[in-house]
PDB file of C-alpha atoms in Angstrom:
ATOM      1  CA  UNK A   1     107.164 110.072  96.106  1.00 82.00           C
ATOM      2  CA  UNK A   2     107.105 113.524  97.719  1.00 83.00           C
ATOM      3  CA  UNK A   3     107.975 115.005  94.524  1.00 83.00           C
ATOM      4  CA  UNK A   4     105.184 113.324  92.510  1.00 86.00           C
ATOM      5  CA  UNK A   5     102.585 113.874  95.232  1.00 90.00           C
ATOM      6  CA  UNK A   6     103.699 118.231  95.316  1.00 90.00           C
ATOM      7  CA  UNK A   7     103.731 117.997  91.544  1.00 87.00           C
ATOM      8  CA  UNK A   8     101.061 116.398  90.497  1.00 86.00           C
ATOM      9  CA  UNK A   9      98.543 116.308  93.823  1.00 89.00           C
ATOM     10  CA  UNK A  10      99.238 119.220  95.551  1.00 88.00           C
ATOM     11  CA  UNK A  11      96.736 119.214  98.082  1.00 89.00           C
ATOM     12  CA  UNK A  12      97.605 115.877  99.353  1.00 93.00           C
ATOM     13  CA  UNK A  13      97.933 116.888 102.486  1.00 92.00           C
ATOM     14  CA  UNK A  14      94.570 117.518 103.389  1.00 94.00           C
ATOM     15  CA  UNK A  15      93.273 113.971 101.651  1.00 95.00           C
ATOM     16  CA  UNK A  16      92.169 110.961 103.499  1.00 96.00           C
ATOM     17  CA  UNK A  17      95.834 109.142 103.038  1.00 96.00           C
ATOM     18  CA  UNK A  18      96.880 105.329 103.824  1.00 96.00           C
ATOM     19  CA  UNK A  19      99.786 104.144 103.293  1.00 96.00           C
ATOM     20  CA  UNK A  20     100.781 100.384 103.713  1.00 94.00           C
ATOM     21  CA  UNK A  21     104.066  99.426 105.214  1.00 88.00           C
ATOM     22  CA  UNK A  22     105.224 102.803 106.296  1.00 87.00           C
ATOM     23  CA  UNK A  23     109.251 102.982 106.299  1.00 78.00           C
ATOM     24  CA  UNK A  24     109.239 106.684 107.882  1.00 82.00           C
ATOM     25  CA  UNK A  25     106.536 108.811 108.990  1.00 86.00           C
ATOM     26  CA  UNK A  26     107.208 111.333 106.701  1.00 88.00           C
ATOM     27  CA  UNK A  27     104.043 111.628 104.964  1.00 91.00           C
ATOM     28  CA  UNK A  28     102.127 111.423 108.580  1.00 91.00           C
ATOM     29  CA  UNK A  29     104.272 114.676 109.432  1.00 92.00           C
ATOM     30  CA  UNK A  30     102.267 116.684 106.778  1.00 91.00           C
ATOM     31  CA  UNK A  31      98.865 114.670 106.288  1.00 92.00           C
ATOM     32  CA  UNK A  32      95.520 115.433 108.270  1.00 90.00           C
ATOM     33  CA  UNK A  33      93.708 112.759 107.968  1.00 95.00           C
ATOM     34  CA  UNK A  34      96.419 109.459 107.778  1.00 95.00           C
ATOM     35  CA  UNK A  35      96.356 105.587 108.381  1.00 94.00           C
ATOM     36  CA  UNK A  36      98.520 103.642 108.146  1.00 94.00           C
ATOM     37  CA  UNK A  37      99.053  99.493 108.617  1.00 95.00           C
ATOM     38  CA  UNK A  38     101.649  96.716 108.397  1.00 92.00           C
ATOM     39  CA  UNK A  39     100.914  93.249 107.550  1.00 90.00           C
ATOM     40  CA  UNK A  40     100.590  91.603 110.543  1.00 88.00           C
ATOM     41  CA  UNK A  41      99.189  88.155 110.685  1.00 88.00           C
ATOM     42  CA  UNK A  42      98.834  87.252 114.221  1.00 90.00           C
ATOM     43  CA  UNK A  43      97.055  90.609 114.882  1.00 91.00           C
ATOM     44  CA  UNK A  44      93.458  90.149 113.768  1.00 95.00           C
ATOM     45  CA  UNK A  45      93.035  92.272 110.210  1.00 96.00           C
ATOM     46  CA  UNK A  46      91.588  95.846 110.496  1.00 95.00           C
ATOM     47  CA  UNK A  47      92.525  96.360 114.359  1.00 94.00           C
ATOM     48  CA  UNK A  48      95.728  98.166 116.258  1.00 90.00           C
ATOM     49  CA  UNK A  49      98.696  96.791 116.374  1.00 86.00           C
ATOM     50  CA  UNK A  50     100.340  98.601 119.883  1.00 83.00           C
ATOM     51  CA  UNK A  51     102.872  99.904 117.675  1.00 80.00           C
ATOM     52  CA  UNK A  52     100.479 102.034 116.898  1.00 82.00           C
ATOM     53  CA  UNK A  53      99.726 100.129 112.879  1.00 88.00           C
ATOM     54  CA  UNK A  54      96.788  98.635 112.107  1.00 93.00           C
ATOM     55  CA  UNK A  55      97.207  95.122 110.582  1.00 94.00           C
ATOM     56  CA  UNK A  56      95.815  94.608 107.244  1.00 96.00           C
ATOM     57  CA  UNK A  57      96.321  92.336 104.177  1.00 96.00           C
ATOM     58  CA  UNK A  58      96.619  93.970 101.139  1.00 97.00           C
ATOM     59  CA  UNK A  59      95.290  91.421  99.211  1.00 97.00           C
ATOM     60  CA  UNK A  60      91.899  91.653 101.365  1.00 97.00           C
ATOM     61  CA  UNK A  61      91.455  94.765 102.808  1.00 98.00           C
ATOM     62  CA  UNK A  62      89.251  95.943 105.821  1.00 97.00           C
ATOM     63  CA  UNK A  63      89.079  99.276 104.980  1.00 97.00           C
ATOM     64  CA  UNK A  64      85.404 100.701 103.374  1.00 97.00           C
ATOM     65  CA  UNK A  65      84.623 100.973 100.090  1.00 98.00           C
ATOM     66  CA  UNK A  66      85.323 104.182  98.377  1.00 98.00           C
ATOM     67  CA  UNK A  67      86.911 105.735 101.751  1.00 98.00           C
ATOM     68  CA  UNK A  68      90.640 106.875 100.678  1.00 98.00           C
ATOM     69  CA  UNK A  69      91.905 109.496  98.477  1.00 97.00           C
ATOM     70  CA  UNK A  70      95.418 108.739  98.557  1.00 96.00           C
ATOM     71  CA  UNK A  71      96.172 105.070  99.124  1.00 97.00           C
ATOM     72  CA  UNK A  72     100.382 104.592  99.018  1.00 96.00           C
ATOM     73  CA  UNK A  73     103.073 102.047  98.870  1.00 95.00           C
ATOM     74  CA  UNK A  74     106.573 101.808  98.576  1.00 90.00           C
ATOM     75  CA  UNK A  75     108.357  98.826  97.507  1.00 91.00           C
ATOM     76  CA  UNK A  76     105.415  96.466  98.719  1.00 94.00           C
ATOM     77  CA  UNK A  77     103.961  94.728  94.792  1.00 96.00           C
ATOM     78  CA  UNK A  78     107.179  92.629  94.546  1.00 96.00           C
ATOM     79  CA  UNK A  79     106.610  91.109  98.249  1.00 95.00           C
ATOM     80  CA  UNK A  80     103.358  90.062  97.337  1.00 97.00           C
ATOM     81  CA  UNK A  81     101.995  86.447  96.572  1.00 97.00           C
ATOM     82  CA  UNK A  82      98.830  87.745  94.968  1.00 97.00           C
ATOM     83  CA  UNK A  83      99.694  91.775  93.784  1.00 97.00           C
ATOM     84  CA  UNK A  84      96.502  91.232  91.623  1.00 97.00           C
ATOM     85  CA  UNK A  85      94.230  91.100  94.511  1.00 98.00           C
ATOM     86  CA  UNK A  86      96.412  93.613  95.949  1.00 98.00           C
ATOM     87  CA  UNK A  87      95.490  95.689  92.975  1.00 98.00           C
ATOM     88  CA  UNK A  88      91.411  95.266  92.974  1.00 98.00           C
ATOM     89  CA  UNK A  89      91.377  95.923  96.938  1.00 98.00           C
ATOM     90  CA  UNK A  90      93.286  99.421  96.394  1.00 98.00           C
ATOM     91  CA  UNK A  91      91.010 100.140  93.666  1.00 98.00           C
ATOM     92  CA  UNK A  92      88.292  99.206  95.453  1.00 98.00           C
ATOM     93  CA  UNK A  93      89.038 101.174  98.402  1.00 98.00           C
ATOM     94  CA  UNK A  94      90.161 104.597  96.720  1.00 98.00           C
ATOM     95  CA  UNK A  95      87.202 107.206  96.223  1.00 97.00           C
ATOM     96  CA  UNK A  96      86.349 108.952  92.948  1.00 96.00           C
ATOM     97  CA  UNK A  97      89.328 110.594  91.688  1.00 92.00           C
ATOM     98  CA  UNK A  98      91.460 108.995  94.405  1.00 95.00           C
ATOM     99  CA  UNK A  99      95.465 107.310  93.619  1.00 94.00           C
ATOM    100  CA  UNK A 100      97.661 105.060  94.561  1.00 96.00           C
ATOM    101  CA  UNK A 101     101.097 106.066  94.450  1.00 94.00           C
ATOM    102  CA  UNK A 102     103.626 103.510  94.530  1.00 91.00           C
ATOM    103  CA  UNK A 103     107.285 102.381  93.880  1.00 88.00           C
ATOM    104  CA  UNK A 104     107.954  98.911  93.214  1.00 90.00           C
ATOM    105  CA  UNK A 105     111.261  97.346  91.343  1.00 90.00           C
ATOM    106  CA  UNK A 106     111.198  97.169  87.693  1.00 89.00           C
ATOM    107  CA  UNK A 107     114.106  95.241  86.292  1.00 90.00           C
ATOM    108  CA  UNK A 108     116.313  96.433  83.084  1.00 88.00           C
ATOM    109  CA  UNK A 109     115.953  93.571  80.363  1.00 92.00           C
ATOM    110  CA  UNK A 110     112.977  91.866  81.987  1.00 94.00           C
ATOM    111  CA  UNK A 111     110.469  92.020  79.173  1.00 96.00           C
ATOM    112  CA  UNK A 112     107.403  90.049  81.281  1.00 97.00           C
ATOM    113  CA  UNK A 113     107.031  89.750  85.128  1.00 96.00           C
ATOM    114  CA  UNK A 114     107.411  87.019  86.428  1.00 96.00           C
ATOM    115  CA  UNK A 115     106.734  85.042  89.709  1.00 96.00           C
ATOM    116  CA  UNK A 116     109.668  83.673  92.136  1.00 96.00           C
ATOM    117  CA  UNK A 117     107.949  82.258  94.830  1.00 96.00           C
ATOM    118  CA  UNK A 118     104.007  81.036  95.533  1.00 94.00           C
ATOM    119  CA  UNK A 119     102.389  80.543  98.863  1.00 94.00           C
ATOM    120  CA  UNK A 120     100.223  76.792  98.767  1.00 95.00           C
ATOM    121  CA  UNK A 121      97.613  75.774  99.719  1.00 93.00           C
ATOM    122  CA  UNK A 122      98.851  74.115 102.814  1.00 95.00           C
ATOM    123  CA  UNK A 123     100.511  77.734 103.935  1.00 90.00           C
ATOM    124  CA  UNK A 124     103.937  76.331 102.654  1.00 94.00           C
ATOM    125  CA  UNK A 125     106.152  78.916 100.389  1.00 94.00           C
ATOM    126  CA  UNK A 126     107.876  77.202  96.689  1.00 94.00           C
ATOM    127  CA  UNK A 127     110.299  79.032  95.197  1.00 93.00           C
ATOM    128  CA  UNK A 128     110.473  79.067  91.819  1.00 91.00           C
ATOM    129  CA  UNK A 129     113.297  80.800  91.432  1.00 82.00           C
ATOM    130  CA  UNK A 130     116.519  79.685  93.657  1.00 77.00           C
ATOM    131  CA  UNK A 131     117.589  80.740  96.009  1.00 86.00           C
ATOM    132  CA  UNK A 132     115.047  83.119  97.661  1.00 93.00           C
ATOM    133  CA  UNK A 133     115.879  86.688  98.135  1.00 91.00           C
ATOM    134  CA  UNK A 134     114.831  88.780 100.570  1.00 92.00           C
ATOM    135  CA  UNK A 135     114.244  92.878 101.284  1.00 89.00           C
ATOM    136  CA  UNK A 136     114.119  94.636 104.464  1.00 80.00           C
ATOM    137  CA  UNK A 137     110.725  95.029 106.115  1.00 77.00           C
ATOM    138  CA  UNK A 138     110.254  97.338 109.080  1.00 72.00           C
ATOM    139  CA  UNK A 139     108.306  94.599 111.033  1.00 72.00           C
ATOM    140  CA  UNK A 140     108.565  91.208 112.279  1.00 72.00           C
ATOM    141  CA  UNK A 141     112.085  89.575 111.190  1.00 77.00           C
ATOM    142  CA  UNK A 142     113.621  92.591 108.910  1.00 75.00           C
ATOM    143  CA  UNK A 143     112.967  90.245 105.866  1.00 86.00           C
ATOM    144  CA  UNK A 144     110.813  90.223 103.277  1.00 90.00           C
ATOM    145  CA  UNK A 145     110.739  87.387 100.894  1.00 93.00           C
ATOM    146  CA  UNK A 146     110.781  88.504  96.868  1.00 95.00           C
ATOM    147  CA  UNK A 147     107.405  86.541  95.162  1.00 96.00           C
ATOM    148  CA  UNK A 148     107.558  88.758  91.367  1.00 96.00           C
ATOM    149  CA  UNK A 149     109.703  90.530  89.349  1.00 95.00           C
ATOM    150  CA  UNK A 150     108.534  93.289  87.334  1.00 95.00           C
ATOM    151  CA  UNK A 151     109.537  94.041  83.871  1.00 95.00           C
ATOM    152  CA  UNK A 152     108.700  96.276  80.974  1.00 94.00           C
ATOM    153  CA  UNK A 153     104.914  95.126  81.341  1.00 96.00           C
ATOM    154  CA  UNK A 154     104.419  96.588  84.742  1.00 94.00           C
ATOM    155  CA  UNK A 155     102.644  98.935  84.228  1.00 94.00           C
ATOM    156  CA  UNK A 156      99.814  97.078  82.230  1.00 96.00           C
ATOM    157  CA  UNK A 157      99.572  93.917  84.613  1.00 96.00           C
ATOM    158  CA  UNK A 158      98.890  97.070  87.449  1.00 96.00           C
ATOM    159  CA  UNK A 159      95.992  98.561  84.858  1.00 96.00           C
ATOM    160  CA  UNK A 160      94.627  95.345  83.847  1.00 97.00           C
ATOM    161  CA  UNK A 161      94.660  94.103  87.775  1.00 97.00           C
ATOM    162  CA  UNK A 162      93.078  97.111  89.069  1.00 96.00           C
ATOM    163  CA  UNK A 163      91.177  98.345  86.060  1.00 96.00           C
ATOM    164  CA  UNK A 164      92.397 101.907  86.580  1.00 95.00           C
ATOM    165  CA  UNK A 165      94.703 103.364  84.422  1.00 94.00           C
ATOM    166  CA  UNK A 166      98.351 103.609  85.239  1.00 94.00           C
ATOM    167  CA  UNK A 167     100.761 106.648  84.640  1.00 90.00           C
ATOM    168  CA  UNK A 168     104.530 106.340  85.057  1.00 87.00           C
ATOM    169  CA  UNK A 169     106.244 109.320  86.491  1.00 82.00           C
ATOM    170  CA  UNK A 170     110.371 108.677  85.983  1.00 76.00           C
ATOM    171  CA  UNK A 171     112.404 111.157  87.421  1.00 74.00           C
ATOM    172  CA  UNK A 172     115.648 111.252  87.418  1.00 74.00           C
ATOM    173  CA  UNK A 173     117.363 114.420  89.325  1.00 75.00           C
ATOM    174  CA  UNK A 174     120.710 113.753  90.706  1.00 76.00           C
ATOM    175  CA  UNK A 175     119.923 117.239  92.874  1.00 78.00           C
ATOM    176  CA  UNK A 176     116.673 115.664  94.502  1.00 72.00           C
ATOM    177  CA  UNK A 177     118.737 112.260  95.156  1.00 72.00           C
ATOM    178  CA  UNK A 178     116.294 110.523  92.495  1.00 69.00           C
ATOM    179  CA  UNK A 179     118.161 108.585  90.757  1.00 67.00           C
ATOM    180  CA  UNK A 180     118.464 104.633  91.297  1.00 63.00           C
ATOM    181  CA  UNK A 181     119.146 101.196  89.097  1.00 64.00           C
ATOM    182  CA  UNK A 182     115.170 100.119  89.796  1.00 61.00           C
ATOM    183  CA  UNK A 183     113.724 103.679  88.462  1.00 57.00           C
TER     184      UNK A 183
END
């Protein structure tokens, strides 16, 4: 992430910068003007969290039209049941000429994303594919259930969600520790 961001938006520092699900606070260590917020459903959406996040839904953000530069998450589109909302909110949100930088999972020999579990109607998770599987997640529990996995159409389900396009940066530089089975 640092590496795309210092090679390809190199005054990122001084943007207006969220970032969704924070694992470190690296990118608060060199950004002016950063937010950041967890998804945190007993916390009303768009206030504080006394840990210091604010709590906001991805897929039906509080946060102004047109009001972020930079708008980042990392390894958050395969924990969501509805990544195409996900998708339009970001969009909406960013201002001209802003991004959204993310990593997310792609999976060798999956031609089409797919999902593995749906939230119902009547709040209840089904898991279409058995057994669930979970990632870390910095808040609540430490787990995180799986609901898609991405294959080699990624990258147009993100452009055709959003309606921005999408550009892939793969890296792989065993000296910057990228490299990794998901790149």
């Amino acid at each position: 992430l640092q590496y795309v961001l210092d090679n390809f938006y190199p005054n990122w520092g001084e943007s207006t910068i969220h970032e969704s699900s924070p694992s470190n606070k690296f990118i608060s260590n060199y950004a002016t003007n950063y937010t950041a917020s967890q998804y945190i459903p007993e916390i009303p959406f768009g206030s504080m969290h006394d840990n210091g996040f604010r709590s906001e839904n991805l897929e039906n953000l509080t946060l102004e039209s047109n009001s972020i530069d930079v708008f980042v998450t990392q390894d958050v589109f395969e924990h969501l049941f509805e990544p195409r909302s996900a998708a339009q909110e970001i969009a909406r949100v960013l201002s001209p000429g802003g991004i959204h930088i993310f990593t997310a999972p792609k999976h060798k020999g999956v031609k089409s994303s797919f999902r593995m579990a749906k939230l119902l109607e009547n709040g209840t998770v089904e898991y279409l594919i058995h057994p669930p599987e979970y990632h870390g997640n910095p808040v609540g529990d430490g787990k995180s259930l799986v609901t898609w996995r991405y294959g080699d159409d990624f990258e147009y389900l993100l452009s055709h969600w959003s309606g921005l396009p999408v550009t892939v940066y793969q890296t792989r530089d065993w000296g910057l520790g990228i490299y990794a089975e998901f790149n």
